[in-house]
Amino acid sequence: MLTVPEMGLQGLYIGSSPERSPVPSPPGSPRTQESCGIAPLTPSQSPKPEARAPQQASFSVVVAIDFGTTSSGYAFSFASDPEAIHMMRKWEGGDPGVAHQKTPTCLLLTPEGAFHSFGYTARDYYHDLDPEEARDWLYFEKFKMKIHSATDLTLKTQLEAVNGKTMPALEVFAHALRFFREHALQELREQSPSLPEKDTVRWVLTVPAIWKQPAKQFMREAAYLAGLVSRENAEQLLIALEPEAASVYCRKLRLHQLRDLSGRAPGGGRLGERRSIDSSFRQAREQLRRYRHSRTFLVESGVGELWAEMQAGDLHVVADCGGGTVDLTVHQLEQPHGTLKELYKASGGPYGAVGVDLAFEQLLCRIFGEDFITTFKRQRPAAWVDLTIAFEARKRTAGPHRAGALNISLPFSFIDFYRKQRGHNVETALRRSSVNFVKWSSQGMLRMSCEAMNELFQPTVSGIIQHIEALLARPEVQGVKLLFLVGGFAESAVLQHAVQAALGARGLRVVVPHDVGLTILKGAVLFGQAPGVVRVRRSPLTYGVGVLNRFVPGRHPPEKLLVRDGRRWCTDVFERFVAAEQSVALGEEVRRSYCPARPGQRRVLINLYCCATEDARFITDPGVRKCGALSLELEPADCGQDAAGAAPGRREIRAADGALVLQDRAQRGRRDVEAPRDLALAQVRILFHLLDDP
């Protein structure tokens, strides 16, 4: 029987064990007959966190995939020339007058569910299908937001195509990621034929910062299925938060690569002649490189000129306004190395450009009837895609000072289908509707006033501004002087004008980088080169495990009492490793040491829990949920030591890019386990030292 060390030590709460204790559970205490599988060897308090240099995987090239709601793309950089970021090839297709440095996030599958095409090719092929034939094909667009909005996301979650048919979401995402993988590797082979193919690519996948952990884990699982990396080489795939990637890139920008929405010159004249000469040299070098290779961008080896204007401790906000979400993050640039420190956890909401699209759809429902729009989308899916494309082109031209009306072409299929369904034409529907700011054009178009178009933006734009203002009101972020507006939606003149009007009056400089839609993609490449650039993060949740404490009458509830072998334990205690809002520096360690509760025990199951608050006491408290599990098979103990001097049977469980990894120090083996993959948690090296026998 186990001899428990001193008072105040804890036993680690585990789940099911193959060897169940015969001791009955006290009433109301869940799982107590299984509650003691390993016992402590260290006090409950953690030692002072230690800094530890993270282990970096070897790679020859970084490939980043910016998987967006409305558009996606990839970029790469060779380790031998990290200052040069190469953008993907120009995509075939596209809309007249619209830059297509990325491709639409559109996936087309055959009626049998096999991959057919992605991006412009998928959209154009689907457009050309016969209406009856199109009803059998599976076309997915803007499907990334479904992962964010799913309340019970699992690996079996289904996605609905525009024709109403469903398919496992994991397969849909894997098809898209596999498309980018094949394109990127083909381009790499063409540029560097001698580049080895195995384990030479570090992949970076961008996700919104406000996504919950199941959604981030889902993307990693899709990457495994797509063949980006194997589970055995999980460290070759990094998950980058989109606003974080943008911040990494923005810190490299020079003054001529920025536009200050206040209209003042971004320099301020405080850097002197050296900055002017250096800037001219850099501009000439960049122009030469871009002339030679128009898809190549040069970045600073250090930090850009803008940061020289800022004092130590100055803060900046990055507002990533994408197709599906707005993500806000607050960073402090640390000198002299240019690392970033997160001062407040990422926040935001579903206020992306698709909100404007939904507002347009609601407008159509007011004019033609919600039942008709629903029927049309199901029975004429290709024509509905045509209509959304026509609106997208007009949406991009909207501006606060535009004078002329905007014409939106209605597909003939829409006009004909409406007449057959309703018995009158669309012009009659417009006259009968209560919508006065949309008229019918003799050219067969909806004619919308600029004021009407701007009204479609207002709910989404107002949500973005409210989130920014709420963030700036937080006491932790007082003193912010600079706001970077990035993301595809940040290209909108309507959004830029509204943000500047709302925030410029309070002295906040609103800055938009050139090529704003590519900011996150470029930053993801830089993040892949040096993940340690974000030195300090804020943990979004509290993480820990369930443990057994010595029962203290008056402090512990009676229903948590567990009596085993004459000893009184309090079960279900939540032992915290990392607290929500806690600053976590790269490489910090949290150590715990345990041993099995009974001699000869060969298996333990450790459950990890998380919650949004810091004051949870028990794993049964409201809001505390299981977020991972770790099953350990223990080998018989050996009295000696291995060749490296490690204790026999000792296991080390550490966080690596948010994944808990088991390493057997005696056998040098390792494997992934089911566990939360969170970037803040990834910065903490969580060490459980497990000895095979007490």
CSV table of C-alpha atoms in Angstrom, one decimal, residues 19-25 33 563-565 598:
chain,number,residue,atom,x,y,z
A,19,GLU,CA,-7.9,-1.7,-11.3
A,20,ARG,CA,-10.9,-0.3,-9.5
A,21,SER,CA,-10.7,0.3,-5.8
A,22,PRO,CA,-13.2,-1.7,-3.7
A,23,VAL,CA,-13.7,1.4,-1.5
A,24,PRO,CA,-17.3,2.6,-2.0
A,25,SER,CA,-17.9,6.2,-3.1
A,33,GLN,CA,-14.1,4.7,-6.7
A,563,VAL,CA,-12.1,7.5,2.7
A,564,ARG,CA,-9.6,5.1,1.4
A,565,ASP,CA,-7.3,2.8,3.5
A,598,ARG,CA,-0.7,1.3,-5.7
